[in-house]
XYZ file of C-alpha atoms in Angstrom:
185
model
C 98.310 89.467 97.977
C 99.033 91.593 101.051
C 96.407 94.316 101.299
C 97.815 97.843 101.370
C 95.941 100.507 103.332
C 94.347 101.857 100.138
C 93.306 98.317 99.143
C 91.672 97.820 102.547
C 89.781 101.111 102.148
C 88.690 100.170 98.619
C 87.498 96.693 99.627
C 85.660 98.137 102.616
C 83.761 100.478 100.294
C 82.982 97.651 97.901
C 81.712 95.618 100.859
C 79.091 98.345 101.333
C 77.950 98.334 97.694
C 79.292 98.228 94.131
C 81.059 101.464 93.124
C 83.293 102.897 90.460
C 86.736 104.142 91.574
C 85.926 107.850 91.274
C 82.852 107.396 93.473
C 85.055 105.507 95.926
C 87.537 108.390 95.940
C 84.795 110.945 96.609
C 83.310 108.792 99.372
C 86.699 108.508 101.097
C 87.106 112.287 100.943
C 83.547 112.904 102.151
C 84.215 110.646 105.125
C 87.597 112.300 105.758
C 89.277 108.905 105.487
C 92.111 110.655 103.668
C 93.269 111.511 107.197
C 93.920 107.793 107.707
C 94.830 106.515 104.234
C 96.891 108.379 101.665
C 94.461 108.454 98.764
C 94.878 109.866 95.275
C 92.631 109.078 92.312
C 95.438 107.349 90.415
C 96.510 105.215 93.367
C 92.900 104.226 94.019
C 92.354 103.194 90.384
C 95.572 101.123 90.548
C 94.484 99.519 93.823
C 91.110 98.531 92.348
C 92.827 97.075 89.265
C 95.174 95.047 91.500
C 92.216 93.854 93.589
C 90.412 92.742 90.428
C 93.540 90.978 89.137
C 93.864 89.159 92.478
C 90.231 88.067 92.384
C 89.190 90.259 95.326
C 86.947 92.471 93.170
C 85.174 92.028 89.858
C 83.496 94.207 87.269
C 79.819 94.682 88.045
C 79.106 96.786 84.979
C 80.117 99.668 82.751
C 78.058 102.784 82.098
C 78.383 106.020 80.206
C 76.734 109.274 81.304
C 76.462 111.735 78.411
C 79.845 112.780 77.039
C 81.705 111.525 80.090
C 84.084 108.570 79.754
C 82.803 105.100 80.555
C 82.790 104.243 84.229
C 83.450 100.698 85.339
C 81.693 99.701 88.532
C 83.264 97.016 90.712
C 81.904 94.736 93.414
C 83.678 92.720 96.087
C 84.057 88.965 95.594
C 83.817 86.310 98.278
C 87.633 86.046 98.190
C 87.798 89.823 98.621
C 85.440 89.706 101.588
C 87.607 86.980 103.171
C 90.808 88.963 102.497
C 89.270 92.119 103.964
C 88.081 90.287 107.065
C 91.461 88.662 107.559
C 93.404 91.931 107.124
C 91.098 93.917 109.400
C 91.479 91.302 112.126
C 95.287 91.521 111.752
C 95.137 95.320 112.046
C 92.962 95.189 115.138
C 95.095 92.614 116.964
C 98.371 94.521 117.159
C 99.169 98.185 117.764
C 100.504 100.009 114.724
C 104.004 101.409 114.771
C 104.209 105.175 115.125
C 105.642 107.184 112.282
C 109.411 106.790 112.576
C 110.018 110.441 111.665
C 108.288 111.718 114.815
C 110.260 109.413 117.076
C 113.486 110.184 115.220
C 113.018 113.941 115.649
C 112.585 113.597 119.400
C 115.401 111.061 119.700
C 117.875 113.410 118.040
C 116.527 116.748 119.314
C 119.450 116.993 121.755
C 121.608 117.946 118.752
C 119.841 121.312 118.549
C 119.923 124.310 120.868
C 117.192 124.248 123.517
C 115.586 127.447 122.150
C 115.255 125.935 118.659
C 113.692 122.775 120.082
C 111.196 124.832 122.085
C 110.305 126.928 119.013
C 109.881 123.880 116.779
C 107.894 121.900 119.336
C 105.686 124.950 119.913
C 104.861 124.939 116.195
C 104.045 121.242 116.423
C 101.838 121.947 119.444
C 99.920 124.589 117.488
C 99.414 122.125 114.627
C 98.193 119.418 117.019
C 95.740 121.846 118.622
C 94.430 122.843 115.188
C 94.041 119.186 114.236
C 92.208 118.454 117.497
C 89.830 121.313 116.700
C 89.157 119.841 113.242
C 88.507 116.404 114.744
C 86.195 117.911 117.352
C 84.246 119.606 114.554
C 84.048 116.418 112.497
C 82.759 114.438 115.461
C 80.184 117.109 116.272
C 79.051 117.062 112.642
C 78.544 113.303 112.485
C 76.779 113.294 115.831
C 74.377 115.994 114.595
C 73.614 113.841 111.556
C 73.107 110.741 113.750
C 75.827 108.817 111.900
C 76.321 105.449 113.560
C 79.379 105.693 115.808
C 80.872 102.517 114.330
C 81.627 104.560 111.183
C 83.692 107.190 112.997
C 85.381 105.459 115.919
C 88.782 106.200 114.344
C 88.069 109.933 114.593
C 87.302 109.497 118.297
C 90.528 107.526 118.815
C 92.504 110.130 116.885
C 91.029 112.943 119.006
C 91.942 111.177 122.254
C 95.474 110.575 120.987
C 95.808 114.218 119.890
C 94.692 115.380 123.333
C 97.260 113.099 124.990
C 99.985 114.345 122.601
C 99.006 117.951 123.331
C 99.196 117.398 127.100
C 102.556 115.596 126.853
C 104.072 118.131 124.467
C 102.814 121.063 126.548
C 104.526 119.559 129.606
C 107.748 118.930 127.663
C 107.838 122.514 126.363
C 107.257 123.854 129.885
C 110.084 121.677 131.236
C 112.413 122.857 128.465
C 111.444 126.501 128.920
C 111.789 126.401 132.716
C 115.128 124.585 132.500
C 113.639 121.647 134.439
C 114.880 119.255 131.726
C 118.682 119.257 131.586
C 119.946 119.998 128.061
C 123.370 119.458 126.516
C 125.307 122.596 125.649
């Protein structure tokens, strides 16, 4: 079974301790991992069920709290730990492909008037700056709480990439605005 991003996130949580899927969902949100993995309660429940069916996770117990529905807690299996280790090593060995939509937009931007491209890229620049501000705040927050850096190195990487994107995009917009970059008519 090839591990999807949500399956990797779920197994990583189960490697920490047994959890039920809703607790896993809340933990991912609390850690802002939804910035990295598209996570919805339904998709997480499905991922955990697939992991259990594949032998990567198993039921650790079921409990009921008052009138709430039963909650099934899962734990990682040895096969799950091996699969997680293997997939993480694969992910760390090779750079991930960028989102094709971003590259496609830039590749075909010459089909638009220069002024439209400048306006649209300026909106993107504003969004990147806002995202960098959020990341800066998240990193400051975890540092204040003395969270071990190993748990948030992706946020640091993302912030550095955002800063590089901001610098590159700012230069591109300036070149387009000043007419320094030739543009088809």
